[in-house]
Every structure is written in structure tokens, then in C-alpha cells.
Amino acid sequence: MLLRERRHAACFLSDAAYQAQLLLRQHTFAWPSNTSGPMTDAKRPKQSSGQLTPTEIPKQVSKKISAQRRDQSSREQANLDQSRLELVEALRGKGIHDRRILDAIGRVRRDAFVPDELKEAAYHDIPLPIGQGQTISQPLVVAWMADAMELQPTDHVLDVGTGSGYAAAVMSLLCATVHSVERIPELAQRAKARLIAEGYENVSVRCGDGHQGWPEHAPFDGICIAAAGREIPAALRDQLVIGGRIIAPLGNDRSSQTLYRLTRTDEHQFKREKLGKVRFVPLIGAAGWDEGH
């Protein structure tokens, strides 16, 4: 990373020098040839229209470089926006047909939720590392889980395992509020900052134990668990409304799990449905695995 920054710095200085040389060649200065001694303001001739003083040249160079950077940034963002539209079409081709979900995927800038060095891969339908041994989920899986929750505009959702904040951003466009819990402080802080910067005002993030949910805001119409465990923690089941849905990857194998939908049918009963094979990072704790194992 340090080497990359040094290369960029070297390019920038070369650019500035080149621009300065061009400007010096393009603009002449009306200095008299018969002046002896220091030139006073009275002796200094007025410059003709279009001429630049030496002190103005760095400003002109800076303006040109800034404009070039803005143009490059605009082109890069346009390319990312096009990639986002292509991702939506790819998900449609993979079986996601709910227009609200496709619209949400199309509106959320996934490139804002990945490390800078991975921005070009942001709209590939793959999980990507985000640090701390965690990943941002594959867009298809995010869409799949949102679809399985059957979210309504008035719903209140609990998101267990904030990660980058991307899934919370997508769900926030489909429901009334999202309360998201992340156990790793660095990820929680980063996700919160990103969500605020991107304008997702109906998402709340806190650092804490996902097993405990967020009882102060319970009950929830939907609970999305983005980490794989052996079972669903009792505290999370208790925070679901009757008729509400929990989407969670479950299994005894850390390398492969099954995605389930649990619908609460009454105070003590849940209907369980298998949705398909997935692979998630592990849920740490009593309902999952010990950290580091």
C-alpha cells in the first residue's frame, strides 16, 4: 500500500510540472528589456489580456489537475453505476423476481461498503473480504434472504451480524426500521459510519452479542441472521412476533450449512422450511462455535 501511494505521488508531481511547463510556454510576460534595477509599480507595464503572472500559474495548474481528477472520478462512478445495473439483471436471471428487492439492490451502492482496493469487484455476485476475518455477503444471498422474509413497508427488522452494513442498507429500503447488531467493534463503527454517510436514516447499529438480539426494540417482524450456527438462540426466537419470520443458516458443518426460514405460528410453535445450501461465517457463542475453532 505504501508503494502504491508513493507511485501516485510521483505521478502527481510529474503532472503538475508538465502542466506548468505548458502554461509557461502559452503565456508571455511584458517585461521591458531596457529596465535597470528593481522595477517599481510605476515602471511595470500593464499586462495585456490573457497573460498570467508567475504567482497565478500554480493556481491554474491546480485547477486543471482538480478538474482532471473530478472527470476521472465521474467516469469511475459511471462505470460502477453501470455495473450495479448489470448486477440487477444478473440476479433477475438467477431467480430473483420481486421488483422491490431488485430496485433495492439497484439503489444501494455496494462499492461504498467494500474496501477501496475491492471497489472494482463490488458488483460481482460474490462475497468479498471486509477485514477481521469477515465478508460482505454475495448479493444473491442478500436478495434471497430479503425475499424469504417477505418484508413489508411497515415491518421492523433485526439484523444479526452487521458486517459491512450492506444487507442492512438493502433491507432498510424494504421495511420501516432495521436494528443491526455486530459483535466486532471495528466493523460496527465502520458500518455505522457508512450507513450514515449513505443516508440510511432508518438503520441503527450497535456493538454487542447477537445472541441476545436487541430486546429494547422487540418484537420484530423479521430477523435475519448472517452467521451460521447449530441452532437459533432462544432470545432471538422470543423477540419474533407471531407470524414473523427468522432467516438463518444452520448446520453442524462450518464449511456448509442450510438456509432455513422459521415462521412463528403461535407462542411456542415455529414452522421450519429449508431454502437451500449456503456458506456463512460462523456464529460465535453457545448456539454456534467457540471463537478460533
PDB file of C-alpha atoms in Angstrom:
ATOM      1  CA  MET A   1       0.000   0.000   0.000  1.00  0.00           C
ATOM      2  CA  LEU A   2       2.824   2.396   0.807  1.00  0.00           C
ATOM      3  CA  LEU A   3       4.493   1.694  -2.542  1.00  0.00           C
ATOM      4  CA  ARG A   4       1.251   2.399  -4.357  1.00  0.00           C
ATOM      5  CA  GLU A   5       0.844   5.749  -2.614  1.00  0.00           C
ATOM      6  CA  ARG A   6       4.396   6.733  -3.496  1.00  0.00           C
ATOM      7  CA  ARG A   7       3.837   5.931  -7.150  1.00  0.00           C
ATOM      8  CA  HIS A   8       0.693   8.052  -7.203  1.00  0.00           C
ATOM      9  CA  ALA A   9       2.539  10.916  -5.522  1.00  0.00           C
ATOM     10  CA  ALA A  10       5.300  10.743  -8.109  1.00  0.00           C
ATOM     11  CA  CYS A  11       2.750  10.819 -10.939  1.00  0.00           C
ATOM     12  CA  PHE A  12       1.044  13.826  -9.406  1.00  0.00           C
ATOM     13  CA  LEU A  13       4.286  15.849  -9.199  1.00  0.00           C
ATOM     14  CA  SER A  14       5.194  14.970 -12.771  1.00  0.00           C
ATOM     15  CA  ASP A  15       1.703  16.028 -13.905  1.00  0.00           C
ATOM     16  CA  ALA A  16       1.998  19.372 -12.141  1.00  0.00           C
ATOM     17  CA  ALA A  17       5.416  20.079 -13.619  1.00  0.00           C
ATOM     18  CA  TYR A  18       4.196  19.217 -17.091  1.00  0.00           C
ATOM     19  CA  GLN A  19       1.148  21.474 -16.770  1.00  0.00           C
ATOM     20  CA  ALA A  20       3.327  24.325 -15.501  1.00  0.00           C
ATOM     21  CA  GLN A  21       5.636  23.988 -18.491  1.00  0.00           C
ATOM     22  CA  LEU A  22       2.690  24.128 -20.874  1.00  0.00           C
ATOM     23  CA  LEU A  23       1.329  27.256 -19.247  1.00  0.00           C
ATOM     24  CA  LEU A  24       4.719  28.935 -19.285  1.00  0.00           C
ATOM     25  CA  ARG A  25       5.009  28.245 -23.000  1.00  0.00           C
ATOM     26  CA  GLN A  26       1.498  29.503 -23.713  1.00  0.00           C
ATOM     27  CA  HIS A  27       1.719  32.804 -21.820  1.00  0.00           C
ATOM     28  CA  THR A  28       4.270  35.617 -22.312  1.00  0.00           C
ATOM     29  CA  PHE A  29       5.133  38.361 -19.884  1.00  0.00           C
ATOM     30  CA  ALA A  30       5.609  42.039 -20.854  1.00  0.00           C
ATOM     31  CA  TRP A  31       8.851  42.697 -19.042  1.00  0.00           C
ATOM     32  CA  PRO A  32      10.702  45.719 -20.629  1.00  0.00           C
ATOM     33  CA  SER A  33      14.225  44.991 -21.899  1.00  0.00           C
ATOM     34  CA  ASN A  34      15.659  48.397 -21.047  1.00  0.00           C
ATOM     35  CA  THR A  35      14.821  48.430 -17.351  1.00  0.00           C
ATOM     36  CA  SER A  36      17.740  48.790 -14.971  1.00  0.00           C
ATOM     37  CA  GLY A  37      17.478  47.989 -11.286  1.00  0.00           C
ATOM     38  CA  PRO A  38      14.357  46.842  -9.450  1.00  0.00           C
ATOM     39  CA  MET A  39      11.149  47.511 -11.300  1.00  0.00           C
ATOM     40  CA  THR A  40       8.707  49.744  -9.457  1.00  0.00           C
ATOM     41  CA  ASP A  41       4.936  49.580  -9.836  1.00  0.00           C
ATOM     42  CA  ALA A  42       5.131  52.831 -11.808  1.00  0.00           C
ATOM     43  CA  LYS A  43       7.594  51.316 -14.279  1.00  0.00           C
ATOM     44  CA  ARG A  44       5.816  47.978 -14.525  1.00  0.00           C
ATOM     45  CA  PRO A  45       3.822  47.849 -17.753  1.00  0.00           C
ATOM     46  CA  LYS A  46       0.243  46.679 -17.731  1.00  0.00           C
ATOM     47  CA  GLN A  47      -0.121  43.132 -18.939  1.00  0.00           C
ATOM     48  CA  SER A  48      -2.177  42.510 -21.993  1.00  0.00           C
ATOM     49  CA  SER A  49      -5.386  40.474 -21.783  1.00  0.00           C
ATOM     50  CA  GLY A  50      -4.900  36.760 -21.211  1.00  0.00           C
ATOM     51  CA  GLN A  51      -1.487  36.954 -19.562  1.00  0.00           C
ATOM     52  CA  LEU A  52      -0.758  35.231 -16.245  1.00  0.00           C
ATOM     53  CA  THR A  53       1.622  36.318 -13.519  1.00  0.00           C
ATOM     54  CA  PRO A  54       4.069  33.742 -12.134  1.00  0.00           C
ATOM     55  CA  THR A  55       2.041  33.504  -8.908  1.00  0.00           C
ATOM     56  CA  GLU A  56      -1.110  32.680 -10.867  1.00  0.00           C
ATOM     57  CA  ILE A  57       0.403  29.743 -12.736  1.00  0.00           C
ATOM     58  CA  PRO A  58       0.362  27.247  -9.789  1.00  0.00           C
ATOM     59  CA  LYS A  59      -3.312  28.111  -9.231  1.00  0.00           C
ATOM     60  CA  GLN A  60      -4.116  27.368 -12.868  1.00  0.00           C
ATOM     61  CA  VAL A  61      -2.191  24.084 -12.701  1.00  0.00           C
ATOM     62  CA  SER A  62      -4.024  23.123  -9.519  1.00  0.00           C
ATOM     63  CA  LYS A  63      -7.391  23.901 -11.119  1.00  0.00           C
ATOM     64  CA  LYS A  64      -6.585  21.787 -14.168  1.00  0.00           C
ATOM     65  CA  ILE A  65      -5.424  18.839 -12.067  1.00  0.00           C
ATOM     66  CA  SER A  66      -8.530  19.109  -9.854  1.00  0.00           C
ATOM     67  CA  ALA A  67     -10.745  19.129 -12.941  1.00  0.00           C
ATOM     68  CA  GLN A  68      -8.938  16.065 -14.319  1.00  0.00           C
ATOM     69  CA  ARG A  69      -9.427  14.234 -11.037  1.00  0.00           C
ATOM     70  CA  ARG A  70     -13.132  15.129 -10.991  1.00  0.00           C
ATOM     71  CA  ASP A  71     -13.511  13.850 -14.540  1.00  0.00           C
ATOM     72  CA  GLN A  72     -11.741  10.602 -13.659  1.00  0.00           C
ATOM     73  CA  SER A  73     -13.863  10.172 -10.521  1.00  0.00           C
ATOM     74  CA  SER A  74     -17.037  10.792 -12.528  1.00  0.00           C
ATOM     75  CA  ARG A  75     -16.028   8.196 -15.113  1.00  0.00           C
ATOM     76  CA  GLU A  76     -15.216   5.642 -12.420  1.00  0.00           C
ATOM     77  CA  GLN A  77     -18.568   6.221 -10.689  1.00  0.00           C
ATOM     78  CA  ALA A  78     -20.402   5.949 -14.017  1.00  0.00           C
ATOM     79  CA  ASN A  79     -18.723   2.581 -14.599  1.00  0.00           C
ATOM     80  CA  LEU A  80     -19.728   1.411 -11.109  1.00  0.00           C
ATOM     81  CA  ASP A  81     -23.314   2.562 -11.669  1.00  0.00           C
ATOM     82  CA  GLN A  82     -23.451   0.585 -14.910  1.00  0.00           C
ATOM     83  CA  SER A  83     -22.057  -2.473 -13.122  1.00  0.00           C
ATOM     84  CA  ARG A  84     -24.797  -2.124 -10.488  1.00  0.00           C
ATOM     85  CA  LEU A  85     -27.486  -2.230 -13.188  1.00  0.00           C
ATOM     86  CA  GLU A  86     -25.830  -5.300 -14.695  1.00  0.00           C
ATOM     87  CA  LEU A  87     -25.865  -6.964 -11.260  1.00  0.00           C
ATOM     88  CA  VAL A  88     -29.623  -6.403 -11.005  1.00  0.00           C
ATOM     89  CA  GLU A  89     -30.131  -8.108 -14.368  1.00  0.00           C
ATOM     90  CA  ALA A  90     -27.868 -10.970 -13.294  1.00  0.00           C
ATOM     91  CA  LEU A  91     -29.956 -11.511 -10.135  1.00  0.00           C
ATOM     92  CA  ARG A  92     -33.129 -11.446 -12.201  1.00  0.00           C
ATOM     93  CA  GLY A  93     -31.644 -14.204 -14.323  1.00  0.00           C
ATOM     94  CA  LYS A  94     -30.871 -16.213 -11.167  1.00  0.00           C
ATOM     95  CA  GLY A  95     -34.479 -16.249  -9.993  1.00  0.00           C
ATOM     96  CA  ILE A  96     -34.981 -13.006  -8.057  1.00  0.00           C
ATOM     97  CA  HIS A  97     -38.182 -11.528  -9.494  1.00  0.00           C
ATOM     98  CA  ASP A  98     -39.539  -9.318  -6.705  1.00  0.00           C
ATOM     99  CA  ARG A  99     -39.383  -5.812  -8.188  1.00  0.00           C
ATOM    100  CA  ARG A 100     -38.968  -4.165  -4.772  1.00  0.00           C
ATOM    101  CA  ILE A 101     -35.913  -6.277  -3.984  1.00  0.00           C
ATOM    102  CA  LEU A 102     -34.350  -5.718  -7.400  1.00  0.00           C
ATOM    103  CA  ASP A 103     -34.983  -1.993  -7.022  1.00  0.00           C
ATOM    104  CA  ALA A 104     -33.329  -2.009  -3.574  1.00  0.00           C
ATOM    105  CA  ILE A 105     -30.266  -3.863  -4.904  1.00  0.00           C
ATOM    106  CA  GLY A 106     -30.110  -1.340  -7.725  1.00  0.00           C
ATOM    107  CA  ARG A 107     -30.232   1.631  -5.360  1.00  0.00           C
ATOM    108  CA  VAL A 108     -27.637   0.538  -2.788  1.00  0.00           C
ATOM    109  CA  ARG A 109     -24.030   1.369  -3.710  1.00  0.00           C
ATOM    110  CA  ARG A 110     -22.275  -1.848  -2.753  1.00  0.00           C
ATOM    111  CA  ASP A 111     -18.964  -0.207  -3.686  1.00  0.00           C
ATOM    112  CA  ALA A 112     -19.444   2.084  -0.662  1.00  0.00           C
ATOM    113  CA  PHE A 113     -19.428  -0.960   1.651  1.00  0.00           C
ATOM    114  CA  VAL A 114     -16.252  -2.714   0.466  1.00  0.00           C
ATOM    115  CA  PRO A 115     -12.561  -1.805   0.940  1.00  0.00           C
ATOM    116  CA  ASP A 116     -11.205   0.656  -1.637  1.00  0.00           C
ATOM    117  CA  GLU A 117      -8.978  -1.942  -3.261  1.00  0.00           C
ATOM    118  CA  LEU A 118     -12.032  -4.140  -3.985  1.00  0.00           C
ATOM    119  CA  LYS A 119     -14.344  -1.497  -5.452  1.00  0.00           C
ATOM    120  CA  GLU A 120     -13.911  -2.807  -9.000  1.00  0.00           C
ATOM    121  CA  ALA A 121     -15.236  -6.187  -7.819  1.00  0.00           C
ATOM    122  CA  ALA A 122     -18.109  -4.703  -5.794  1.00  0.00           C
ATOM    123  CA  TYR A 123     -20.795  -5.688  -8.307  1.00  0.00           C
ATOM    124  CA  HIS A 124     -19.589  -9.199  -8.976  1.00  0.00           C
ATOM    125  CA  ASP A 125     -22.055 -11.653  -7.470  1.00  0.00           C
ATOM    126  CA  ILE A 126     -19.558 -12.980  -4.942  1.00  0.00           C
ATOM    127  CA  PRO A 127     -18.751 -12.489  -1.236  1.00  0.00           C
ATOM    128  CA  LEU A 128     -15.768 -10.220  -0.559  1.00  0.00           C
ATOM    129  CA  PRO A 129     -13.476  -9.871   2.489  1.00  0.00           C
ATOM    130  CA  ILE A 130     -14.038  -6.793   4.662  1.00  0.00           C
ATOM    131  CA  GLY A 131     -11.413  -7.427   7.343  1.00  0.00           C
ATOM    132  CA  GLN A 132     -11.485  -9.039  10.790  1.00  0.00           C
ATOM    133  CA  GLY A 133     -11.990 -12.430   9.111  1.00  0.00           C
ATOM    134  CA  GLN A 134     -15.465 -11.409   7.914  1.00  0.00           C
ATOM    135  CA  THR A 135     -17.077 -10.979   4.493  1.00  0.00           C
ATOM    136  CA  ILE A 136     -19.736  -8.951   2.748  1.00  0.00           C
ATOM    137  CA  SER A 137     -22.378 -11.439   1.610  1.00  0.00           C
ATOM    138  CA  GLN A 138     -22.957 -12.394  -2.002  1.00  0.00           C
ATOM    139  CA  PRO A 139     -25.690 -10.095  -3.437  1.00  0.00           C
ATOM    140  CA  LEU A 140     -27.757 -13.111  -4.499  1.00  0.00           C
ATOM    141  CA  VAL A 141     -27.824 -14.367  -0.895  1.00  0.00           C
ATOM    142  CA  VAL A 142     -28.811 -10.912   0.428  1.00  0.00           C
ATOM    143  CA  ALA A 143     -31.651 -10.767  -2.105  1.00  0.00           C
ATOM    144  CA  TRP A 144     -32.628 -14.354  -1.338  1.00  0.00           C
ATOM    145  CA  MET A 145     -32.835 -13.731   2.418  1.00  0.00           C
ATOM    146  CA  ALA A 146     -34.786 -10.495   1.958  1.00  0.00           C
ATOM    147  CA  ASP A 147     -37.198 -12.314  -0.350  1.00  0.00           C
ATOM    148  CA  ALA A 148     -37.663 -15.133   2.172  1.00  0.00           C
ATOM    149  CA  MET A 149     -38.545 -12.646   4.928  1.00  0.00           C
ATOM    150  CA  GLU A 150     -41.383 -11.256   2.768  1.00  0.00           C
ATOM    151  CA  LEU A 151     -40.702  -7.773   4.126  1.00  0.00           C
ATOM    152  CA  GLN A 152     -43.467  -5.183   4.163  1.00  0.00           C
ATOM    153  CA  PRO A 153     -43.056  -1.375   4.350  1.00  0.00           C
ATOM    154  CA  THR A 154     -44.327  -1.334   7.955  1.00  0.00           C
ATOM    155  CA  ASP A 155     -42.079  -4.153   9.222  1.00  0.00           C
ATOM    156  CA  HIS A 156     -39.390  -3.808  11.894  1.00  0.00           C
ATOM    157  CA  VAL A 157     -36.333  -5.996  11.320  1.00  0.00           C
ATOM    158  CA  LEU A 158     -33.479  -7.290  13.475  1.00  0.00           C
ATOM    159  CA  ASP A 159     -30.227  -7.867  11.588  1.00  0.00           C
ATOM    160  CA  VAL A 160     -27.771 -10.124  13.449  1.00  0.00           C
ATOM    161  CA  GLY A 161     -24.234  -9.741  12.112  1.00  0.00           C
ATOM    162  CA  THR A 162     -23.991  -6.266  10.598  1.00  0.00           C
ATOM    163  CA  GLY A 163     -20.683  -6.904   8.858  1.00  0.00           C
ATOM    164  CA  SER A 164     -20.219  -4.147   6.287  1.00  0.00           C
ATOM    165  CA  GLY A 165     -23.782  -2.849   6.673  1.00  0.00           C
ATOM    166  CA  TYR A 166     -24.707  -3.700   3.063  1.00  0.00           C
ATOM    167  CA  ALA A 167     -27.523  -6.136   3.880  1.00  0.00           C
ATOM    168  CA  ALA A 168     -28.969  -3.689   6.414  1.00  0.00           C
ATOM    169  CA  ALA A 169     -28.961  -0.983   3.731  1.00  0.00           C
ATOM    170  CA  VAL A 170     -30.836  -3.217   1.280  1.00  0.00           C
ATOM    171  CA  MET A 171     -33.411  -4.280   3.878  1.00  0.00           C
ATOM    172  CA  SER A 172     -33.911  -0.691   5.036  1.00  0.00           C
ATOM    173  CA  LEU A 173     -35.420   0.121   1.630  1.00  0.00           C
ATOM    174  CA  LEU A 174     -37.957  -2.680   2.084  1.00  0.00           C
ATOM    175  CA  CYS A 175     -39.186  -2.073   5.646  1.00  0.00           C
ATOM    176  CA  ALA A 176     -39.751   0.618   8.281  1.00  0.00           C
ATOM    177  CA  THR A 177     -36.683   0.121  10.512  1.00  0.00           C
ATOM    178  CA  VAL A 178     -33.613  -2.094  10.785  1.00  0.00           C
ATOM    179  CA  HIS A 179     -31.811  -2.662  14.088  1.00  0.00           C
ATOM    180  CA  SER A 180     -28.446  -4.285  13.441  1.00  0.00           C
ATOM    181  CA  VAL A 181     -26.079  -5.914  15.953  1.00  0.00           C
ATOM    182  CA  GLU A 182     -22.372  -6.561  15.314  1.00  0.00           C
ATOM    183  CA  ARG A 183     -20.011  -8.203  17.833  1.00  0.00           C
ATOM    184  CA  ILE A 184     -16.749  -6.789  16.353  1.00  0.00           C
ATOM    185  CA  PRO A 185     -16.296  -3.141  17.408  1.00  0.00           C
ATOM    186  CA  GLU A 186     -14.262  -2.078  14.351  1.00  0.00           C
ATOM    187  CA  LEU A 187     -16.876  -3.443  11.942  1.00  0.00           C
ATOM    188  CA  ALA A 188     -19.752  -1.929  13.911  1.00  0.00           C
ATOM    189  CA  GLN A 189     -18.114   1.510  13.842  1.00  0.00           C
ATOM    190  CA  ARG A 190     -17.314   1.305  10.138  1.00  0.00           C
ATOM    191  CA  ALA A 191     -20.782   0.078   9.191  1.00  0.00           C
ATOM    192  CA  LYS A 192     -22.462   2.789  11.230  1.00  0.00           C
ATOM    193  CA  ALA A 193     -20.332   5.484   9.587  1.00  0.00           C
ATOM    194  CA  ARG A 194     -21.023   4.134   6.094  1.00  0.00           C
ATOM    195  CA  LEU A 195     -24.765   3.885   6.640  1.00  0.00           C
ATOM    196  CA  ILE A 196     -24.898   7.453   7.934  1.00  0.00           C
ATOM    197  CA  ALA A 197     -22.770   8.716   5.039  1.00  0.00           C
ATOM    198  CA  GLU A 198     -25.018   6.959   2.527  1.00  0.00           C
ATOM    199  CA  GLY A 199     -28.162   8.397   4.116  1.00  0.00           C
ATOM    200  CA  TYR A 200     -29.830   5.292   5.602  1.00  0.00           C
ATOM    201  CA  GLU A 201     -31.591   7.044   8.452  1.00  0.00           C
ATOM    202  CA  ASN A 202     -33.861   4.138   9.418  1.00  0.00           C
ATOM    203  CA  VAL A 203     -30.934   1.833  10.336  1.00  0.00           C
ATOM    204  CA  SER A 204     -29.488   1.637  13.855  1.00  0.00           C
ATOM    205  CA  VAL A 205     -26.228  -0.200  14.591  1.00  0.00           C
ATOM    206  CA  ARG A 206     -24.768  -1.233  17.899  1.00  0.00           C
ATOM    207  CA  CYS A 207     -21.866  -3.387  19.009  1.00  0.00           C
ATOM    208  CA  GLY A 208     -22.994  -6.327  21.113  1.00  0.00           C
ATOM    209  CA  ASP A 209     -23.772 -10.025  21.402  1.00  0.00           C
ATOM    210  CA  GLY A 210     -26.020 -11.032  18.532  1.00  0.00           C
ATOM    211  CA  HIS A 211     -27.331 -13.992  20.548  1.00  0.00           C
ATOM    212  CA  GLN A 212     -29.189 -11.511  22.760  1.00  0.00           C
ATOM    213  CA  GLY A 213     -30.779  -9.602  19.895  1.00  0.00           C
ATOM    214  CA  TRP A 214     -31.999  -6.109  20.724  1.00  0.00           C
ATOM    215  CA  PRO A 215     -34.763  -6.605  23.326  1.00  0.00           C
ATOM    216  CA  GLU A 216     -35.370  -2.863  23.803  1.00  0.00           C
ATOM    217  CA  HIS A 217     -36.791  -2.707  20.259  1.00  0.00           C
ATOM    218  CA  ALA A 218     -38.502  -6.123  20.190  1.00  0.00           C
ATOM    219  CA  PRO A 219     -40.703  -7.645  18.952  1.00  0.00           C
ATOM    220  CA  PHE A 220     -39.576  -7.821  15.338  1.00  0.00           C
ATOM    221  CA  ASP A 221     -41.494  -8.812  12.212  1.00  0.00           C
ATOM    222  CA  GLY A 222     -38.365 -10.298  10.678  1.00  0.00           C
ATOM    223  CA  ILE A 223     -34.977 -11.461  11.969  1.00  0.00           C
ATOM    224  CA  CYS A 224     -32.077 -12.013   9.592  1.00  0.00           C
ATOM    225  CA  ILE A 225     -29.073 -13.926  10.971  1.00  0.00           C
ATOM    226  CA  ALA A 226     -25.962 -13.527   8.814  1.00  0.00           C
ATOM    227  CA  ALA A 227     -23.795 -16.083  10.635  1.00  0.00           C
ATOM    228  CA  ALA A 228     -24.055 -19.850  10.757  1.00  0.00           C
ATOM    229  CA  GLY A 229     -24.888 -21.690  13.974  1.00  0.00           C
ATOM    230  CA  ARG A 230     -26.123 -25.059  15.151  1.00  0.00           C
ATOM    231  CA  GLU A 231     -29.436 -23.631  16.323  1.00  0.00           C
ATOM    232  CA  ILE A 232     -31.302 -20.340  16.659  1.00  0.00           C
ATOM    233  CA  PRO A 233     -30.737 -18.714  20.071  1.00  0.00           C
ATOM    234  CA  ALA A 234     -33.822 -18.757  22.300  1.00  0.00           C
ATOM    235  CA  ALA A 235     -33.573 -14.999  22.917  1.00  0.00           C
ATOM    236  CA  LEU A 236     -33.973 -14.357  19.195  1.00  0.00           C
ATOM    237  CA  ARG A 237     -36.964 -16.664  18.884  1.00  0.00           C
ATOM    238  CA  ASP A 238     -38.598 -14.853  21.791  1.00  0.00           C
ATOM    239  CA  GLN A 239     -38.150 -11.474  20.058  1.00  0.00           C
ATOM    240  CA  LEU A 240     -40.175 -12.507  16.993  1.00  0.00           C
ATOM    241  CA  VAL A 241     -43.839 -11.554  16.605  1.00  0.00           C
ATOM    242  CA  ILE A 242     -46.389 -14.281  15.929  1.00  0.00           C
ATOM    243  CA  GLY A 243     -46.469 -14.557  12.151  1.00  0.00           C
ATOM    244  CA  GLY A 244     -42.923 -13.206  11.921  1.00  0.00           C
ATOM    245  CA  ARG A 245     -40.050 -14.925  10.117  1.00  0.00           C
ATOM    246  CA  ILE A 246     -36.446 -15.762  11.031  1.00  0.00           C
ATOM    247  CA  ILE A 247     -33.995 -16.448   8.206  1.00  0.00           C
ATOM    248  CA  ALA A 248     -30.859 -18.251   9.365  1.00  0.00           C
ATOM    249  CA  PRO A 249     -28.110 -20.601   8.104  1.00  0.00           C
ATOM    250  CA  LEU A 250     -27.944 -23.691  10.319  1.00  0.00           C
ATOM    251  CA  GLY A 251     -25.812 -26.821  10.406  1.00  0.00           C
ATOM    252  CA  ASN A 252     -23.132 -28.793  12.216  1.00  0.00           C
ATOM    253  CA  ASP A 253     -20.532 -28.227   9.498  1.00  0.00           C
ATOM    254  CA  ARG A 254     -18.698 -24.898   9.470  1.00  0.00           C
ATOM    255  CA  SER A 255     -17.962 -25.239   5.748  1.00  0.00           C
ATOM    256  CA  SER A 256     -21.555 -25.736   4.572  1.00  0.00           C
ATOM    257  CA  GLN A 257     -24.993 -25.022   6.004  1.00  0.00           C
ATOM    258  CA  THR A 258     -28.657 -24.992   5.057  1.00  0.00           C
ATOM    259  CA  LEU A 259     -30.608 -21.746   4.957  1.00  0.00           C
ATOM    260  CA  TYR A 260     -33.868 -22.054   6.918  1.00  0.00           C
ATOM    261  CA  ARG A 261     -36.983 -19.954   7.324  1.00  0.00           C
ATOM    262  CA  LEU A 262     -38.733 -20.259  10.675  1.00  0.00           C
ATOM    263  CA  THR A 263     -42.221 -18.773  10.871  1.00  0.00           C
ATOM    264  CA  ARG A 264     -43.703 -18.277  14.319  1.00  0.00           C
ATOM    265  CA  THR A 265     -47.190 -19.786  14.291  1.00  0.00           C
ATOM    266  CA  ASP A 266     -48.081 -19.218  17.954  1.00  0.00           C
ATOM    267  CA  GLU A 267     -46.462 -18.513  21.316  1.00  0.00           C
ATOM    268  CA  HIS A 268     -44.408 -21.733  21.307  1.00  0.00           C
ATOM    269  CA  GLN A 269     -44.546 -23.175  17.794  1.00  0.00           C
ATOM    270  CA  PHE A 270     -42.440 -22.497  14.694  1.00  0.00           C
ATOM    271  CA  LYS A 271     -42.821 -23.785  11.166  1.00  0.00           C
ATOM    272  CA  ARG A 272     -39.415 -24.698   9.679  1.00  0.00           C
ATOM    273  CA  GLU A 273     -38.645 -24.650   5.926  1.00  0.00           C
ATOM    274  CA  LYS A 274     -35.422 -25.476   4.084  1.00  0.00           C
ATOM    275  CA  LEU A 275     -34.435 -22.896   1.463  1.00  0.00           C
ATOM    276  CA  GLY A 276     -31.115 -24.202   0.147  1.00  0.00           C
ATOM    277  CA  LYS A 277     -27.406 -24.721   0.727  1.00  0.00           C
ATOM    278  CA  VAL A 278     -25.242 -21.771   1.767  1.00  0.00           C
ATOM    279  CA  ARG A 279     -21.920 -20.993   3.413  1.00  0.00           C
ATOM    280  CA  PHE A 280     -21.654 -18.277   6.073  1.00  0.00           C
ATOM    281  CA  VAL A 281     -19.060 -17.138   8.572  1.00  0.00           C
ATOM    282  CA  PRO A 282     -19.613 -18.859  11.949  1.00  0.00           C
ATOM    283  CA  LEU A 283     -21.901 -17.616  14.687  1.00  0.00           C
ATOM    284  CA  ILE A 284     -19.710 -17.325  17.783  1.00  0.00           C
ATOM    285  CA  GLY A 285     -21.154 -18.438  21.121  1.00  0.00           C
ATOM    286  CA  ALA A 286     -23.377 -21.044  22.723  1.00  0.00           C
ATOM    287  CA  ALA A 287     -25.612 -21.525  19.671  1.00  0.00           C
ATOM    288  CA  GLY A 288     -22.638 -21.625  17.303  1.00  0.00           C
ATOM    289  CA  TRP A 289     -18.937 -22.290  17.780  1.00  0.00           C
ATOM    290  CA  ASP A 290     -16.177 -21.159  20.085  1.00  0.00           C
ATOM    291  CA  GLU A 291     -14.089 -18.322  18.671  1.00  0.00           C
ATOM    292  CA  GLY A 292     -10.996 -19.616  16.886  1.00  0.00           C
ATOM    293  CA  HIS A 293     -12.329 -23.169  16.463  1.00  0.00           C
TER     294      HIS A 293
END
